Coordinates of C-alpha atoms in Angstrom, one line a residue:
L417 CA 106.1 80.5 85.0
A418 CA 104.6 77.1 84.3
V419 CA 104.6 76.4 88.0
F420 CA 102.3 79.4 88.6
E421 CA 100.1 78.6 85.7
E422 CA 99.6 75.0 87.0
Y423 CA 98.9 75.9 90.6
G424 CA 97.4 79.3 90.3
V425 CA 98.0 80.4 93.9
P426 CA 101.0 82.1 95.6
Q427 CA 104.0 79.9 96.0
T428 CA 106.8 80.0 98.6
T429 CA 110.4 79.9 97.5
P430 CA 111.0 76.4 98.8
E431 CA 107.9 75.1 97.0
V432 CA 109.1 76.5 93.7
A433 CA 112.6 75.2 94.3
K434 CA 111.2 71.7 94.9
R435 CA 109.1 71.7 91.8
L436 CA 112.0 73.0 89.6
D437 CA 114.5 70.7 91.3
L438 CA 116.8 73.6 91.9
G439 CA 118.7 75.0 94.9
R440 CA 116.9 77.7 96.8
R441 CA 119.5 80.4 95.9
S442 CA 119.2 79.7 92.2
T443 CA 115.4 79.6 92.4
Y444 CA 115.3 82.9 94.3
D445 CA 117.6 84.6 91.6
R446 CA 115.3 83.4 88.8
L447 CA 112.2 84.6 90.6
E448 CA 113.8 88.0 91.2
R449 CA 114.5 88.4 87.5
L450 CA 110.9 87.6 86.7
V451 CA 109.8 90.2 89.2
E452 CA 112.1 92.8 87.6
N453 CA 110.6 91.9 84.2
G454 CA 107.1 92.3 85.5
R455 CA 106.2 88.7 85.0
L456 CA 105.8 87.9 88.8
E457 CA 105.0 89.8 91.9
T458 CA 106.2 89.1 95.4
K459 CA 105.6 89.9 99.0
K460 CA 107.3 89.2 102.3
V461 CA 105.3 87.0 104.7
G462 CA 106.3 87.0 108.4
A463 CA 109.9 87.4 109.4
N464 CA 111.7 85.0 107.0
A465 CA 109.2 83.8 104.3
R466 CA 108.4 85.2 100.9
V467 CA 105.6 84.3 98.5
W468 CA 105.5 84.8 94.7
W469 CA 102.5 84.9 92.3
R470 CA 101.7 85.7 88.7
P471 CA 99.7 89.0 88.4
P472 CA 96.5 89.1 86.4
T473 CA 97.0 89.9 82.7
N474 CA 93.4 90.9 81.8
V475 CA 92.6 94.6 82.3
D476 CA 89.2 94.0 83.8
T477 CA 90.7 91.4 86.2
V478 CA 93.4 93.9 87.2
A479 CA 90.7 96.5 88.0
S480 CA 88.7 94.0 89.9
A481 CA 91.7 92.9 91.9
T482 CA 92.6 96.5 92.7
D483 CA 89.0 97.2 93.9
T484 CA 89.0 94.3 96.3
N485 CA 92.2 95.5 97.9
D486 CA 94.4 93.2 99.9
R487 CA 91.7 90.9 101.3
E488 CA 91.6 88.7 98.2
F489 CA 95.4 88.6 98.2
V490 CA 95.4 87.4 101.8
D491 CA 92.7 84.8 101.0
R492 CA 94.9 83.4 98.2
L493 CA 98.1 83.1 100.2
R494 CA 96.6 81.9 103.5
D495 CA 97.2 78.3 102.7
A496 CA 100.2 78.7 100.5
A497 CA 102.9 79.3 103.2
E498 CA 103.5 76.1 105.2
G499 CA 104.7 76.5 108.8
Y500 CA 103.2 80.0 109.2
A501 CA 99.9 81.0 110.9
I502 CA 98.2 83.5 108.6
V503 CA 95.1 85.0 110.2
T504 CA 92.8 87.8 109.2
L505 CA 91.1 89.9 111.9
D506 CA 88.2 92.4 111.8
T507 CA 88.7 96.0 112.9
D508 CA 88.1 95.0 116.5
G509 CA 90.6 92.1 116.4
H510 CA 88.2 89.1 116.0
V511 CA 89.4 86.2 113.9
Q512 CA 87.8 86.1 110.4
T513 CA 89.9 83.5 108.6
W514 CA 92.3 80.7 109.7
N515 CA 94.8 78.7 107.7
R516 CA 96.2 75.3 108.1
G517 CA 99.4 76.7 109.5
A518 CA 97.5 78.4 112.3
E519 CA 95.7 75.2 113.2
Q520 CA 99.0 73.3 113.3
I521 CA 100.8 75.8 115.4
S522 CA 98.0 76.7 117.9
G523 CA 95.9 73.5 118.0
Y524 CA 92.7 75.4 117.3
A525 CA 90.4 74.2 114.5
A526 CA 88.9 77.0 112.4
D527 CA 85.4 76.2 113.7
D528 CA 86.5 76.7 117.2
I529 CA 88.4 80.0 116.8
I530 CA 86.7 82.0 114.1
G531 CA 84.9 84.9 115.8
E532 CA 87.1 84.8 118.9
H533 CA 89.3 87.7 119.8
V534 CA 93.0 87.6 119.0
S535 CA 93.8 88.1 122.7
T536 CA 92.9 84.4 123.1
F537 CA 96.4 83.5 122.0
Y538 CA 98.1 85.8 124.4
T539 CA 99.2 85.0 127.9
E540 CA 97.2 86.1 130.9
E541 CA 100.1 88.5 131.8
D542 CA 99.9 90.1 128.3
R543 CA 96.2 90.5 128.5
E544 CA 96.4 92.1 131.9
T545 CA 98.8 94.7 130.5
S546 CA 96.7 95.3 127.3
V547 CA 99.4 94.0 124.9
P548 CA 96.9 92.6 122.3
G549 CA 95.1 95.9 122.0
Q550 CA 98.3 97.9 121.9
N551 CA 99.7 95.7 119.1
L552 CA 96.5 96.4 117.0
A553 CA 96.6 100.1 117.8
D554 CA 100.3 100.3 116.8
A555 CA 99.6 98.4 113.5
A556 CA 96.7 100.8 112.7
S557 CA 98.9 103.8 113.4
H558 CA 102.1 102.7 111.8
G559 CA 100.9 100.2 109.1
S560 CA 102.4 97.2 110.8
V561 CA 104.0 96.0 114.0
T562 CA 106.3 93.2 114.9
D563 CA 106.2 91.4 118.2
E564 CA 108.0 88.4 119.7
G565 CA 106.8 86.6 122.8
W566 CA 104.9 83.8 124.4
R567 CA 101.6 82.7 122.9
V568 CA 99.1 80.1 124.2
R569 CA 97.9 77.0 122.4
A570 CA 94.5 75.4 122.7
D571 CA 95.8 72.9 125.2
G572 CA 97.2 75.7 127.4
S573 CA 100.8 75.1 126.5
R574 CA 103.0 78.0 125.5
F575 CA 105.1 78.6 122.4
W576 CA 107.5 81.4 121.4
A577 CA 106.2 83.3 118.4
D578 CA 107.6 85.8 115.9
V579 CA 104.5 87.8 114.9
T580 CA 103.8 90.5 112.4
I581 CA 100.4 92.4 112.3
T582 CA 99.6 94.5 109.3
A583 CA 96.7 96.8 108.9
L584 CA 94.5 96.4 105.8
R585 CA 92.9 99.6 104.4
D586 CA 90.7 100.4 101.4
T587 CA 91.5 102.9 98.7
D588 CA 90.1 105.7 100.9
G589 CA 92.4 104.7 103.7
D590 CA 89.6 103.3 105.9
L591 CA 90.6 100.4 108.1
L592 CA 89.3 97.1 106.9
G593 CA 90.9 94.8 109.5
Y594 CA 94.3 93.2 110.0
V595 CA 96.4 90.3 108.8
E596 CA 98.5 88.5 111.4
V597 CA 101.4 86.3 110.4
A598 CA 103.0 84.2 113.1
H599 CA 105.8 81.6 113.2
D600 CA 106.6 79.2 116.0
T601 CA 110.2 79.9 116.9
T602 CA 110.3 77.9 120.2
E603 CA 113.1 75.7 119.1
R604 CA 115.2 78.6 117.9
R605 CA 114.7 80.4 121.2
R606 CA 115.5 77.2 123.2
D607 CA 118.8 76.8 121.2
E608 CA 119.7 80.5 121.8
T609 CA 119.0 80.2 125.5
R610 CA 121.1 77.0 125.8
L611 CA 124.0 78.6 123.9
R612 CA 123.8 81.7 126.1
E613 CA 123.7 79.6 129.3
E614 CA 126.6 77.5 128.1
K615 CA 128.6 80.7 127.3
Q616 CA 127.9 82.1 130.8
F617 CA 128.8 78.8 132.4
T618 CA 132.1 78.7 130.5
E619 CA 133.0 82.3 131.3
S620 CA 132.2 81.7 134.9
I621 CA 134.7 78.8 135.0
L622 CA 137.3 80.8 133.2
D623 CA 137.0 83.8 135.5
N624 CA 137.3 81.6 138.6
Q625 CA 140.6 80.0 137.4
R626 CA 143.8 81.2 139.1
D627 CA 145.7 80.3 135.9
L628 CA 146.0 82.7 133.0
V629 CA 143.5 81.5 130.4
Y630 CA 143.1 83.1 126.9
A631 CA 142.2 82.1 123.4
L632 CA 144.0 83.3 120.2
D633 CA 143.3 83.1 116.5
S634 CA 145.9 81.7 114.2
S635 CA 147.6 85.1 113.8
G636 CA 148.0 85.5 117.5
T637 CA 145.2 88.0 118.0
F638 CA 143.3 87.6 121.3
L639 CA 139.8 86.3 121.1
R640 CA 139.0 85.7 124.8
W641 CA 140.7 85.9 128.2
N642 CA 139.8 85.5 131.8
D643 CA 139.9 87.9 134.8
R644 CA 143.2 86.4 136.0
F645 CA 144.9 87.3 132.7
R646 CA 143.6 90.9 133.0
E647 CA 144.7 91.1 136.6
V648 CA 148.3 89.8 136.0
T649 CA 149.0 91.8 132.8
G650 CA 147.4 95.0 134.1
Y651 CA 145.7 95.7 130.8
T652 CA 142.0 96.6 130.3
D653 CA 139.8 94.6 128.0
A654 CA 140.0 97.4 125.4
A655 CA 143.8 97.4 125.5
I656 CA 144.0 93.6 125.2
E657 CA 141.8 93.6 122.1
T658 CA 144.4 95.8 120.3
R659 CA 147.4 93.6 121.3
R660 CA 148.9 90.5 119.8
F661 CA 150.2 87.5 121.7
T662 CA 153.8 88.4 121.0
D663 CA 153.3 91.8 122.8
F664 CA 153.3 89.8 126.0
I665 CA 156.4 87.8 125.3
A666 CA 159.7 88.7 126.8
D667 CA 162.5 90.1 124.6
G668 CA 164.4 87.3 122.9
A669 CA 161.6 84.8 123.2
T670 CA 159.3 86.1 120.4
D671 CA 160.6 83.6 117.7
E672 CA 160.1 80.7 120.1
A673 CA 156.5 81.8 120.9
T674 CA 155.6 82.3 117.3
A675 CA 157.0 78.9 116.4
A676 CA 154.8 77.4 119.2
I677 CA 151.7 79.0 117.7
E678 CA 152.6 77.5 114.3
R679 CA 153.0 74.1 115.8
V680 CA 149.5 74.4 117.5
V681 CA 148.0 75.3 114.1
E682 CA 149.8 72.4 112.4
R683 CA 149.3 69.7 115.0
G684 CA 146.3 70.7 116.9
E685 CA 148.0 71.0 120.3

């Protein structure tokens, strides 16, 4: 609790872990216990982040915080979550506030972007198909909407973003605006694309082999196999999945085949 007394603003889990010199898992467990005891409050930010803060203890302060709705909460956490763009929008989708994470990710300074429409960050293709307006409409209808796709930086370059847009409403249910939380996931998408392409390339090589190629786990269960294996054995993929390696060994040779697998596990080849 001293961390929250000292800094006074919402803290992310990694920030608290660093100040307590603890692992993230241990820190998370301690924070959860404080939430259960009513000592802290928490809220998810974006796809993977979470912030924690100490609630007001004075009755008048609590009432004031309730009256001002979520806007003050958003103002407090805007600069607390590093690596995330946290942007508030008016009811028409124009930028109202802009945090450091948004500037780092997009390249726009606050003075250059406040007042501009959120569609500024979308690709031309998305603007032509009304994606920005549809995302705002969906958030207003359903409370929030998640979206993943290309966004455009100030210099015209693109980045892949994981975005959540949440509608902000007053106590009467009237729309006040939106908060958008975005995270640059370009590197993750690039890695996923590379792994997918490598897998497709490997499978293409395997399926063009005239030899029977297959992979087993240490118990002899099939993990992968090529087209030639399927062709020679006459089994479907579903049937192969239920078989063990020894099911394909001739009578009398099972012990030898099992010993061979054991040698592979022991020696590596």
